[in-house]
Amino acid sequence: MAVHGAHISQGAPRPQPITRPQPTHRNTRVRRRYHFGQGGLLYVLITMLVALGAFNSQNNLLYWTFGFALALLLVSGVVSGAMLMGVRVERAWISGAAEGEVVRIRYQVRNINRLVPAFALTISEEGFEEIVSQRTPWYRKLFRRVPQVPARPILRTPYAFVAHVGAGETVFAESRCVAIHRGTADLSGFVVTTSFPFGLMRKSLHVPQHAMTVIVPRAATVQLDPSGGSSRQGSFGGSSRRAGRGDEFFALREYSQGDSPRDIAWRASAKRGSILVRQFAAPSPRRVWIVLHLRSRPGSDAADEQAIRVGAGLARAAEKQGVEYGLAVPLTRLLVHPRRGEGHLSRLMGDLGLLDLGADDGRGSRSAFPPQAAGGNANTSCIAVHAGALDLAFAPASASITNIVAAAHSEAGDTNVASTASGTPRAQEGATLAA
Amino acid sequence: MNLATRFNFLLHMCVLLAAMSFCTADAKPLLALLAVAATFGCYLLSRGSKSARPPALPRAAINLLVFAAIVNAALRAMGNSGNEEFVSTLGQFLVFIVVIKLVDRRAPRDDAQLLTLTIFIAVAAVLTAGSLPVGLLLIAYVPMVVATAMMWQIHTGQTLLAEANARNPDEGSSLPMPSVAAVGRRPRRAFLGVCLTSVLASSAIATAVFVLVPRGIGNDLFGRFGMTPQPQIGFREAVKLGESGFLSENPTPVMDVLVTTPGGETLGSSGETLYLRGAARDEYNPQLRVWEDPSAGRSGDGETLAPNEKSELKLQEGYEYFLAIRGTMPRSASRDSSSIPQAQRVQKITMRADSASGTMFCLWRPLSVTPDRTLETHISPRNGTMRHTAPLGPLLTYTVKSALADEIGWPPRPPRDFQSGRIHDFAGQVLAQRGIKVEPATSRQTVTAIRDYLRTSYAYTLEMVAPPEGQDPIEFFLFDRKKGHCEYFASAMAAMCQSQGIPCRVITGYVATEFNTLTGQYLVRESNAHAWVEAFVTSDPETGNGRWETYDASPPGDIERIHRPAGGLLASLRSWYDALEFGWSTSVIGYDNAGSQRSRATRFGPNSAMVTRFDALADRFATWLKTVRSDPKLIPWWVRYSPVLLLLLVGLWVLFRGKLAAWMGARPRASGRASFGITPFKPTGFYARALKALEKAGVPKPDHTPPALFAETLEAPAPEAAALLRSIAASFYRSHFGGRDLDDAELAAAAEQVRRLEAALGEKNARR
């Protein structure tokens, strides 16, 4: 039993987004804030100059201009105040995604105001850099307030815009942002901002609605080549002694309602005097442990990430091949027992996404190979993914590394995939993997 | 038409209207043409563009154009002297920049800059002129700029969204992706509603501010800052002969004249011509070839004024000043009513433009005058002409009461000019031919004969021809050219009358022929400038007393042709326009010219302590400011260096703002509630009622205990209340954590349980 012909490439995989239900916190206190920006200051300055000119010259047109400038300030405050007072915004939905894919956040915007429509609402998540036009002049950069942005943002700045919500209406706005890294995108709250109608003052609603999504690692494309297998059952084939729908005879049993007439063992039934049916041995799925050997040396962060991507790719490939797969990360003591199915894949990808490797100090070099992943029967093999150079000591106690099956070269660092023996001669035999 | 195209259209309209308003105000037709062409061109170019922006010129070309505009403005500024020129230069510079900016629109920020520039241009237009066309253009501009500013917010948001989406491509997603911003139903209608409401509300507030803000506060504190240059007319008091060229036919309105009887009945019609006197000249200077007024600028004429008479007078606004024949005296002074002729005409004159000499016009010698503002005037007792001596604000309005003739009574000084010479002889010949012997008794006949002779024997022309070197212009007119304009006719008649010993003076002013039935007023244009004569006609040969009468020697047919307004549809439209312009000038430009005192007095009471205190404060401030302006050394050092200090502060802030923010952010917030980032939960609805009931019953739920757990503690003492509280807690949990609001039935059930809980707790209390 072996995994034959593993091929790793760095092409962009397209995993389906993993959507998780978002916790909704009600009764959160919405904060309203008013920001007087450069535009407003300039406007006030002009208004003051006009007023000065009007009073000095007694020019009636200037008086009217001054009055109109004042009125616009007032109207601006009233319109935007009434507008924002009636706006209720909730983060309705957030998609999961893999690294490099787009996370989509959907907001539900309700305008409970009966008269005043809302215009030009910008929704941005807190803790991200402000979205500004691509052509930002130097002086604006000078005066722009730098937000508290995390050192390693998970997402690129999300930005949604609502052009109009009529009185009493509800609309949905979406923002999309590229997931930069795997991990937890923890969204503490979002800000609804508008400077409508005249841009004199920026008003914002800070909605502290917590939400979280997991950015799973981008799965490297791993093709498991079934042609190189030497077992009797094909690449991942094997037999088991349990009842199933295989071809191998397992046992006889009493007929029960619903059994297929084709399974009736007529001769045995005749001898026994009661109807017996044949049972067949089900083909037992082969199991593979994916063991990630991370933080094996200091400064291996990029290689670790690459190894995680390879691990994700192996899991996906195994799922595709019908192999049960488990995951072990000795560094974090993560152990996911082998299973199959989309749910299992989703859980495993989530776990890979949430892996917290801690400081990049090489403490993983002391990690021992997890005994649970060492196999112990003929159906189980394991694949160790080494971040960086191959660590020959990282292997099950009863076996040694049989081969380097693949090496992924990337700017981020080398990743070596090694097949280790599962402890049985058959497994060792078949553990010839070709890169 | 999508949002971008609509915004683009509005923006171009704003540019067009702002540029047109400034060019109209500053009378710059070529600049207007450039602005219109550039705006239309850019608009047409932008229509073909996907982003609704015209293709931007290369940065180097833009910089070059801006540099050229700066150089042009700098050169103009170096040659300028006053505030008006500065505003004009600045306005032109802004128009140039706007035109350049039209081809440099790359991002929403550029659109905002363009819009801001148009606002500056509009303000420059306001500072330049307040005429009706400028006003109309600005009225059209205001809603346009409001709508554009609003639309900019939406347009910018959409542009940023498109940019953000471009940075976050989502290829291969199976879910539909919104390419545009979320929009509700009928956005255009909603936008129009908000826009219209904003414009109307702002206009209403602006009008209220305009009406309520008292005028006069801070007047002239900062020199000419903010002052609109007053339109000036080409009227001149001096009658200068011997110039060549053509007389101007400028149709610019000069004044509006409302003529009524003392009883208030409006007088005037299209066929009736009024002569509005401006200046009177009775001495001819042959060297300078001008008619002069020897008493002008002097306080009195020794021959006609009593010792206490004076001609310099400060008229307070709103007060009627009675001007006695022998001088001027305020209303409060005692006067001999028998010496004052009865006023027969009341003229309310609104000067739309001022003359350089400050001449004030009226029908006849003013018997009383009521200005709409405080005026420093020179009123000549000798010939009854007025002029103000200090610069005025817009639209001087004054009311003059006068008789139908200058009933001066006593004989004036006999003329001294033309007592010999060619004109004297010529006049004698003319009169002799008509058999008129010049005597005081026949002075009217004499004057009439001379006038008729000139009217019939000489031709009227607007062309002015200079006489040959060394020849007197009047003689050139009388004996050689035999044609000329009104000043030649008036001069010739005055000369001929004076040569015969009849006191006669040349009057310059306007003829009012254009009666507007819509306003009931005469509209006087600059082209209505005229010259005629006033001759002293003796009514009592023994005493020599008489009165001054008006005689116009110019051929009446020609005067009619030149000054009478044309008829037809255009004339009708023009009269409508004039009426509108008059309304604009008086209601907007000239609103509350009387100044602040009346307004404040009306509002707060004339003797209000607040008004007095405010006046004292304002006066002190004005005095200090003027002192400081005259001697800059008196300015405190920190005021003098305040720009430097300000710059320093800004620089420090820019440099250290990060540290400041970090320092401020590191400090614990004042509010203990927010310091841990936990927002306390505030119960509402049925749950709050339940908690209140528990509290009222003396068993308040501790904050840290969940309601279901607390219900267990109630189990022993009040099992019914405990059961109800459990049920209420379940409803509360459902609403609080269930991810949905309770429906009406559930809410009603919860309310019923609360009611029952209140009852159960009440019974328990009662039992206790």
PDB file of N, CA, C and O in Angstrom, chain A residues 26-27 55-60 63 68 102 104 134-135 139 142-144 156 159 161 163-164 169 172 176 178 195 197 199, chain B residues 59 109-110 142 153 167-169 175-177 182 184-185 215-216 218 220-223 225-226 228 588-589 591 657 736:
ATOM      1  N   ARG A  26     -26.558  40.882  19.537  1.00  0.00           N
ATOM      2  CA  ARG A  26     -27.533  41.967  19.558  1.00  0.00           C
ATOM      3  C   ARG A  26     -27.256  42.887  20.748  1.00  0.00           C
ATOM      4  O   ARG A  26     -26.407  42.600  21.575  1.00  0.00           O
ATOM      5  N   ASN A  27     -28.051  43.930  20.782  1.00  0.00           N
ATOM      6  CA  ASN A  27     -27.935  44.905  21.867  1.00  0.00           C
ATOM      7  C   ASN A  27     -26.526  45.465  22.009  1.00  0.00           C
ATOM      8  O   ASN A  27     -26.025  45.714  23.105  1.00  0.00           O
ATOM      9  N   PHE A  55     -19.331  91.852   6.417  1.00  0.00           N
ATOM     10  CA  PHE A  55     -19.449  92.853   7.481  1.00  0.00           C
ATOM     11  C   PHE A  55     -18.595  94.074   7.186  1.00  0.00           C
ATOM     12  O   PHE A  55     -18.981  95.186   7.504  1.00  0.00           O
ATOM     13  N   ASN A  56     -17.477  93.828   6.561  1.00  0.00           N
ATOM     14  CA  ASN A  56     -16.597  94.961   6.273  1.00  0.00           C
ATOM     15  C   ASN A  56     -17.151  95.831   5.159  1.00  0.00           C
ATOM     16  O   ASN A  56     -17.100  97.051   5.215  1.00  0.00           O
ATOM     17  N   SER A  57     -17.697  95.168   4.131  1.00  0.00           N
ATOM     18  CA  SER A  57     -18.097  95.931   2.951  1.00  0.00           C
ATOM     19  C   SER A  57     -19.581  96.245   2.936  1.00  0.00           C
ATOM     20  O   SER A  57     -20.039  97.054   2.135  1.00  0.00           O
ATOM     21  N   GLN A  58     -20.338  95.570   3.805  1.00  0.00           N
ATOM     22  CA  GLN A  58     -21.803  95.727   3.802  1.00  0.00           C
ATOM     23  C   GLN A  58     -22.385  95.341   2.435  1.00  0.00           C
ATOM     24  O   GLN A  58     -23.408  95.851   2.029  1.00  0.00           O
ATOM     25  N   ASN A  59     -21.693  94.453   1.770  1.00  0.00           N
ATOM     26  CA  ASN A  59     -22.146  93.982   0.465  1.00  0.00           C
ATOM     27  C   ASN A  59     -23.256  92.964   0.691  1.00  0.00           C
ATOM     28  O   ASN A  59     -23.043  91.908   1.286  1.00  0.00           O
ATOM     29  N   ASN A  60     -24.438  93.304   0.216  1.00  0.00           N
ATOM     30  CA  ASN A  60     -25.593  92.463   0.515  1.00  0.00           C
ATOM     31  C   ASN A  60     -25.488  91.076  -0.108  1.00  0.00           C
ATOM     32  O   ASN A  60     -25.970  90.100   0.468  1.00  0.00           O
ATOM     33  N   TYR A  63     -23.583  89.089   2.168  1.00  0.00           N
ATOM     34  CA  TYR A  63     -24.393  88.688   3.316  1.00  0.00           C
ATOM     35  C   TYR A  63     -25.198  87.441   2.975  1.00  0.00           C
ATOM     36  O   TYR A  63     -25.319  86.508   3.762  1.00  0.00           O
ATOM     37  N   PHE A  68     -26.040  81.672   3.125  1.00  0.00           N
ATOM     38  CA  PHE A  68     -26.188  80.389   2.429  1.00  0.00           C
ATOM     39  C   PHE A  68     -25.109  79.404   2.902  1.00  0.00           C
ATOM     40  O   PHE A  68     -25.382  78.219   3.084  1.00  0.00           O
ATOM     41  N   VAL A 102     -11.131  35.399  -2.435  1.00  0.00           N
ATOM     42  CA  VAL A 102     -11.867  36.573  -1.988  1.00  0.00           C
ATOM     43  C   VAL A 102     -12.851  36.191  -0.890  1.00  0.00           C
ATOM     44  O   VAL A 102     -13.606  35.246  -1.032  1.00  0.00           O
ATOM     45  N   ARG A 104     -16.049  37.353   1.103  1.00  0.00           N
ATOM     46  CA  ARG A 104     -17.163  38.264   0.837  1.00  0.00           C
ATOM     47  C   ARG A 104     -17.935  38.489   2.118  1.00  0.00           C
ATOM     48  O   ARG A 104     -18.301  37.545   2.818  1.00  0.00           O
ATOM     49  N   GLN A 134      -6.624  55.699  -5.608  1.00  0.00           N
ATOM     50  CA  GLN A 134      -5.268  55.256  -5.925  1.00  0.00           C
ATOM     51  C   GLN A 134      -4.311  56.432  -6.073  1.00  0.00           C
ATOM     52  O   GLN A 134      -3.132  56.321  -5.815  1.00  0.00           O
ATOM     53  N   ARG A 135      -4.864  57.550  -6.515  1.00  0.00           N
ATOM     54  CA  ARG A 135      -3.994  58.698  -6.745  1.00  0.00           C
ATOM     55  C   ARG A 135      -4.085  59.629  -5.540  1.00  0.00           C
ATOM     56  O   ARG A 135      -4.893  60.541  -5.495  1.00  0.00           O
ATOM     57  N   TYR A 139       0.427  65.491   0.196  1.00  0.00           N
ATOM     58  CA  TYR A 139      -0.016  66.251   1.366  1.00  0.00           C
ATOM     59  C   TYR A 139      -1.168  65.540   2.071  1.00  0.00           C
ATOM     60  O   TYR A 139      -1.357  65.636   3.259  1.00  0.00           O
ATOM     61  N   LEU A 142       0.259  63.042   4.223  1.00  0.00           N
ATOM     62  CA  LEU A 142       0.828  63.671   5.421  1.00  0.00           C
ATOM     63  C   LEU A 142      -0.215  63.813   6.508  1.00  0.00           C
ATOM     64  O   LEU A 142       0.039  63.551   7.674  1.00  0.00           O
ATOM     65  N   PHE A 143      -1.393  64.245   6.100  1.00  0.00           N
ATOM     66  CA  PHE A 143      -2.405  64.591   7.079  1.00  0.00           C
ATOM     67  C   PHE A 143      -3.357  63.430   7.387  1.00  0.00           C
ATOM     68  O   PHE A 143      -4.254  63.580   8.181  1.00  0.00           O
ATOM     69  N   ARG A 144      -3.187  62.324   6.680  1.00  0.00           N
ATOM     70  CA  ARG A 144      -4.120  61.227   6.892  1.00  0.00           C
ATOM     71  C   ARG A 144      -3.784  60.515   8.198  1.00  0.00           C
ATOM     72  O   ARG A 144      -2.629  60.252   8.501  1.00  0.00           O
ATOM     73  N   ARG A 156      -7.225  41.811   2.972  1.00  0.00           N
ATOM     74  CA  ARG A 156      -7.022  43.133   2.403  1.00  0.00           C
ATOM     75  C   ARG A 156      -8.251  43.971   2.774  1.00  0.00           C
ATOM     76  O   ARG A 156      -9.315  43.409   3.029  1.00  0.00           O
ATOM     77  N   TYR A 159     -14.326  46.806   1.709  1.00  0.00           N
ATOM     78  CA  TYR A 159     -14.978  48.090   1.423  1.00  0.00           C
ATOM     79  C   TYR A 159     -16.309  47.823   0.742  1.00  0.00           C
ATOM     80  O   TYR A 159     -16.372  47.138  -0.282  1.00  0.00           O
ATOM     81  N   PHE A 161     -20.116  49.776  -0.331  1.00  0.00           N
ATOM     82  CA  PHE A 161     -20.697  51.110  -0.543  1.00  0.00           C
ATOM     83  C   PHE A 161     -22.176  50.971  -0.851  1.00  0.00           C
ATOM     84  O   PHE A 161     -22.574  50.140  -1.666  1.00  0.00           O
ATOM     85  N   ALA A 163     -25.108  53.188  -2.232  1.00  0.00           N
ATOM     86  CA  ALA A 163     -25.390  54.479  -2.874  1.00  0.00           C
ATOM     87  C   ALA A 163     -26.674  55.087  -2.347  1.00  0.00           C
ATOM     88  O   ALA A 163     -26.768  56.293  -2.158  1.00  0.00           O
ATOM     89  N   HIS A 164     -27.642  54.252  -2.085  1.00  0.00           N
ATOM     90  CA  HIS A 164     -28.933  54.799  -1.670  1.00  0.00           C
ATOM     91  C   HIS A 164     -29.740  53.733  -0.941  1.00  0.00           C
ATOM     92  O   HIS A 164     -29.779  52.572  -1.366  1.00  0.00           O
ATOM     93  N   GLU A 169     -36.603  51.205   3.570  1.00  0.00           N
ATOM     94  CA  GLU A 169     -36.125  50.113   2.723  1.00  0.00           C
ATOM     95  C   GLU A 169     -34.979  49.351   3.378  1.00  0.00           C
ATOM     96  O   GLU A 169     -34.367  49.817   4.335  1.00  0.00           O
ATOM     97  N   PHE A 172     -28.904  45.204   0.592  1.00  0.00           N
ATOM     98  CA  PHE A 172     -27.736  44.416   0.987  1.00  0.00           C
ATOM     99  C   PHE A 172     -26.524  44.935   0.224  1.00  0.00           C
ATOM    100  O   PHE A 172     -26.596  45.152  -0.978  1.00  0.00           O
ATOM    101  N   ARG A 176     -15.835  42.792  -0.856  1.00  0.00           N
ATOM    102  CA  ARG A 176     -14.995  41.625  -1.090  1.00  0.00           C
ATOM    103  C   ARG A 176     -13.542  42.023  -0.890  1.00  0.00           C
ATOM    104  O   ARG A 176     -13.120  43.120  -1.256  1.00  0.00           O
ATOM    105  N   VAL A 178      -9.471  40.262  -0.578  1.00  0.00           N
ATOM    106  CA  VAL A 178      -8.628  39.078  -0.769  1.00  0.00           C
ATOM    107  C   VAL A 178      -8.053  38.646   0.578  1.00  0.00           C
ATOM    108  O   VAL A 178      -7.600  39.475   1.360  1.00  0.00           O
ATOM    109  N   SER A 195     -20.227  61.199   4.345  1.00  0.00           N
ATOM    110  CA  SER A 195     -20.009  62.649   4.416  1.00  0.00           C
ATOM    111  C   SER A 195     -21.062  63.332   3.550  1.00  0.00           C
ATOM    112  O   SER A 195     -20.898  64.483   3.170  1.00  0.00           O
ATOM    113  N   PRO A 197     -24.380  65.299   2.937  1.00  0.00           N
ATOM    114  CA  PRO A 197     -24.550  65.680   1.541  1.00  0.00           C
ATOM    115  C   PRO A 197     -23.381  66.469   0.929  1.00  0.00           C
ATOM    116  O   PRO A 197     -23.191  66.410  -0.253  1.00  0.00           O
ATOM    117  N   GLY A 199     -19.996  66.796   2.170  1.00  0.00           N
ATOM    118  CA  GLY A 199     -18.619  66.439   2.472  1.00  0.00           C
ATOM    119  C   GLY A 199     -17.967  67.371   3.479  1.00  0.00           C
ATOM    120  O   GLY A 199     -16.748  67.391   3.611  1.00  0.00           O
TER     121      GLY A 199
ATOM    122  N   ARG B  59       1.080  65.406 -17.728  1.00  0.00           N
ATOM    123  CA  ARG B  59       1.377  66.210 -16.545  1.00  0.00           C
ATOM    124  C   ARG B  59       2.261  67.420 -16.877  1.00  0.00           C
ATOM    125  O   ARG B  59       2.055  68.519 -16.362  1.00  0.00           O
ATOM    126  N   ARG B 109     -10.833  63.248  -6.588  1.00  0.00           N
ATOM    127  CA  ARG B 109     -10.252  64.415  -5.918  1.00  0.00           C
ATOM    128  C   ARG B 109     -10.175  65.606  -6.865  1.00  0.00           C
ATOM    129  O   ARG B 109     -10.428  66.744  -6.482  1.00  0.00           O
ATOM    130  N   ASP B 110      -9.852  65.345  -8.120  1.00  0.00           N
ATOM    131  CA  ASP B 110      -9.777  66.426  -9.104  1.00  0.00           C
ATOM    132  C   ASP B 110     -11.148  67.047  -9.331  1.00  0.00           C
ATOM    133  O   ASP B 110     -11.274  68.263  -9.504  1.00  0.00           O
ATOM    134  N   VAL B 142     -26.298  78.096  -7.815  1.00  0.00           N
ATOM    135  CA  VAL B 142     -26.410  77.581  -6.441  1.00  0.00           C
ATOM    136  C   VAL B 142     -27.021  76.171  -6.380  1.00  0.00           C
ATOM    137  O   VAL B 142     -26.413  75.255  -5.813  1.00  0.00           O
ATOM    138  N   GLN B 153     -20.477  62.848  -3.721  1.00  0.00           N
ATOM    139  CA  GLN B 153     -20.327  61.879  -2.643  1.00  0.00           C
ATOM    140  C   GLN B 153     -20.638  60.480  -3.146  1.00  0.00           C
ATOM    141  O   GLN B 153     -19.921  59.513  -2.842  1.00  0.00           O
ATOM    142  N   ARG B 167      -9.035  45.725  -7.223  1.00  0.00           N
ATOM    143  CA  ARG B 167      -7.883  45.229  -6.459  1.00  0.00           C
ATOM    144  C   ARG B 167      -8.157  43.847  -5.876  1.00  0.00           C
ATOM    145  O   ARG B 167      -7.253  43.164  -5.457  1.00  0.00           O
ATOM    146  N   ASN B 168      -9.425  43.515  -5.781  1.00  0.00           N
ATOM    147  CA  ASN B 168      -9.802  42.223  -5.218  1.00  0.00           C
ATOM    148  C   ASN B 168     -10.559  41.412  -6.251  1.00  0.00           C
ATOM    149  O   ASN B 168     -11.770  41.231  -6.140  1.00  0.00           O
ATOM    150  N   PRO B 169      -9.904  40.930  -7.278  1.00  0.00           N
ATOM    151  CA  PRO B 169     -10.634  40.209  -8.319  1.00  0.00           C
ATOM    152  C   PRO B 169     -11.169  38.891  -7.763  1.00  0.00           C
ATOM    153  O   PRO B 169     -10.549  38.259  -6.919  1.00  0.00           O
ATOM    154  N   LEU B 175     -20.724  32.578  -6.920  1.00  0.00           N
ATOM    155  CA  LEU B 175     -21.743  33.483  -6.405  1.00  0.00           C
ATOM    156  C   LEU B 175     -21.768  34.770  -7.219  1.00  0.00           C
ATOM    157  O   LEU B 175     -20.730  35.224  -7.690  1.00  0.00           O
ATOM    158  N   PRO B 176     -22.950  35.346  -7.382  1.00  0.00           N
ATOM    159  CA  PRO B 176     -23.002  36.600  -8.144  1.00  0.00           C
ATOM    160  C   PRO B 176     -22.302  37.703  -7.375  1.00  0.00           C
ATOM    161  O   PRO B 176     -22.384  37.787  -6.156  1.00  0.00           O
ATOM    162  N   MET B 177     -21.596  38.511  -8.077  1.00  0.00           N
ATOM    163  CA  MET B 177     -20.815  39.572  -7.430  1.00  0.00           C
ATOM    164  C   MET B 177     -21.407  40.923  -7.794  1.00  0.00           C
ATOM    165  O   MET B 177     -21.610  41.205  -8.980  1.00  0.00           O
ATOM    166  N   ALA B 182     -24.848  49.164  -3.692  1.00  0.00           N
ATOM    167  CA  ALA B 182     -26.229  48.817  -3.386  1.00  0.00           C
ATOM    168  C   ALA B 182     -27.103  50.047  -3.518  1.00  0.00           C
ATOM    169  O   ALA B 182     -26.742  51.127  -3.060  1.00  0.00           O
ATOM    170  N   GLY B 184     -31.264  51.437  -3.417  1.00  0.00           N
ATOM    171  CA  GLY B 184     -32.653  51.143  -3.108  1.00  0.00           C
ATOM    172  C   GLY B 184     -33.554  51.467  -4.282  1.00  0.00           C
ATOM    173  O   GLY B 184     -33.109  51.670  -5.407  1.00  0.00           O
ATOM    174  N   ARG B 185     -34.828  51.533  -3.986  1.00  0.00           N
ATOM    175  CA  ARG B 185     -35.786  51.821  -5.053  1.00  0.00           C
ATOM    176  C   ARG B 185     -35.833  53.323  -5.324  1.00  0.00           C
ATOM    177  O   ARG B 185     -35.703  54.121  -4.425  1.00  0.00           O
ATOM    178  N   ARG B 215     -27.106  95.419   9.686  1.00  0.00           N
ATOM    179  CA  ARG B 215     -26.068  96.017   8.851  1.00  0.00           C
ATOM    180  C   ARG B 215     -25.310  97.082   9.643  1.00  0.00           C
ATOM    181  O   ARG B 215     -25.822  97.628  10.615  1.00  0.00           O
ATOM    182  N   GLY B 216     -24.154  97.333   9.201  1.00  0.00           N
ATOM    183  CA  GLY B 216     -23.385  98.426   9.803  1.00  0.00           C
ATOM    184  C   GLY B 216     -22.326  97.954  10.773  1.00  0.00           C
ATOM    185  O   GLY B 216     -21.362  98.656  11.034  1.00  0.00           O
ATOM    186  N   GLY B 218     -19.152  96.443  11.981  1.00  0.00           N
ATOM    187  CA  GLY B 218     -17.840  96.144  11.387  1.00  0.00           C
ATOM    188  C   GLY B 218     -17.601  96.824  10.063  1.00  0.00           C
ATOM    189  O   GLY B 218     -16.696  96.436   9.326  1.00  0.00           O
ATOM    190  N   ASP B 220     -16.234  98.845   7.260  1.00  0.00           N
ATOM    191  CA  ASP B 220     -14.966  99.492   6.920  1.00  0.00           C
ATOM    192  C   ASP B 220     -13.852  99.238   7.941  1.00  0.00           C
ATOM    193  O   ASP B 220     -13.001 100.081   8.164  1.00  0.00           O
ATOM    194  N   LEU B 221     -13.892  98.106   8.573  1.00  0.00           N
ATOM    195  CA  LEU B 221     -12.830  97.800   9.536  1.00  0.00           C
ATOM    196  C   LEU B 221     -11.550  97.399   8.825  1.00  0.00           C
ATOM    197  O   LEU B 221     -10.459  97.670   9.287  1.00  0.00           O
ATOM    198  N   PHE B 222     -11.724  96.702   7.726  1.00  0.00           N
ATOM    199  CA  PHE B 222     -10.555  96.167   7.023  1.00  0.00           C
ATOM    200  C   PHE B 222     -10.377  96.817   5.655  1.00  0.00           C
ATOM    201  O   PHE B 222     -10.120  96.139   4.665  1.00  0.00           O
ATOM    202  N   GLY B 223     -10.579  98.085   5.612  1.00  0.00           N
ATOM    203  CA  GLY B 223     -10.365  98.801   4.355  1.00  0.00           C
ATOM    204  C   GLY B 223     -11.370  98.377   3.299  1.00  0.00           C
ATOM    205  O   GLY B 223     -12.563  98.282   3.568  1.00  0.00           O
ATOM    206  N   PHE B 225     -11.652  95.504   1.865  1.00  0.00           N
ATOM    207  CA  PHE B 225     -11.826  94.064   1.759  1.00  0.00           C
ATOM    208  C   PHE B 225     -13.307  93.707   1.619  1.00  0.00           C
ATOM    209  O   PHE B 225     -14.126  94.084   2.441  1.00  0.00           O
ATOM    210  N   GLY B 226     -13.612  92.975   0.561  1.00  0.00           N
ATOM    211  CA  GLY B 226     -14.981  92.509   0.339  1.00  0.00           C
ATOM    212  C   GLY B 226     -15.875  93.497  -0.363  1.00  0.00           C
ATOM    213  O   GLY B 226     -17.038  93.216  -0.616  1.00  0.00           O
ATOM    214  N   THR B 228     -17.547  95.582  -3.213  1.00  0.00           N
ATOM    215  CA  THR B 228     -17.796  95.478  -4.637  1.00  0.00           C
ATOM    216  C   THR B 228     -17.544  96.836  -5.254  1.00  0.00           C
ATOM    217  O   THR B 228     -18.051  97.837  -4.751  1.00  0.00           O
ATOM    218  N   VAL B 588     -32.292  93.408  -3.222  1.00  0.00           N
ATOM    219  CA  VAL B 588     -31.158  92.554  -2.844  1.00  0.00           C
ATOM    220  C   VAL B 588     -29.896  93.381  -2.635  1.00  0.00           C
ATOM    221  O   VAL B 588     -29.333  93.424  -1.544  1.00  0.00           O
ATOM    222  N   ILE B 589     -29.486  94.022  -3.701  1.00  0.00           N
ATOM    223  CA  ILE B 589     -28.216  94.760  -3.613  1.00  0.00           C
ATOM    224  C   ILE B 589     -28.325  95.918  -2.634  1.00  0.00           C
ATOM    225  O   ILE B 589     -27.419  96.171  -1.847  1.00  0.00           O
ATOM    226  N   TYR B 591     -30.563  96.270  -0.217  1.00  0.00           N
ATOM    227  CA  TYR B 591     -31.407  95.985   0.938  1.00  0.00           C
ATOM    228  C   TYR B 591     -30.820  96.619   2.201  1.00  0.00           C
ATOM    229  O   TYR B 591     -29.636  96.455   2.488  1.00  0.00           O
ATOM    230  N   ARG B 657       2.444  63.903  15.410  1.00  0.00           N
ATOM    231  CA  ARG B 657       1.053  63.526  15.647  1.00  0.00           C
ATOM    232  C   ARG B 657       0.946  62.043  15.998  1.00  0.00           C
ATOM    233  O   ARG B 657       0.085  61.637  16.767  1.00  0.00           O
ATOM    234  N   HIS B 736     -32.541  36.953  22.758  1.00  0.00           N
ATOM    235  CA  HIS B 736     -31.198  37.513  22.890  1.00  0.00           C
ATOM    236  C   HIS B 736     -30.150  36.717  22.124  1.00  0.00           C
ATOM    237  O   HIS B 736     -29.236  37.277  21.535  1.00  0.00           O
TER     238      HIS B 736
END
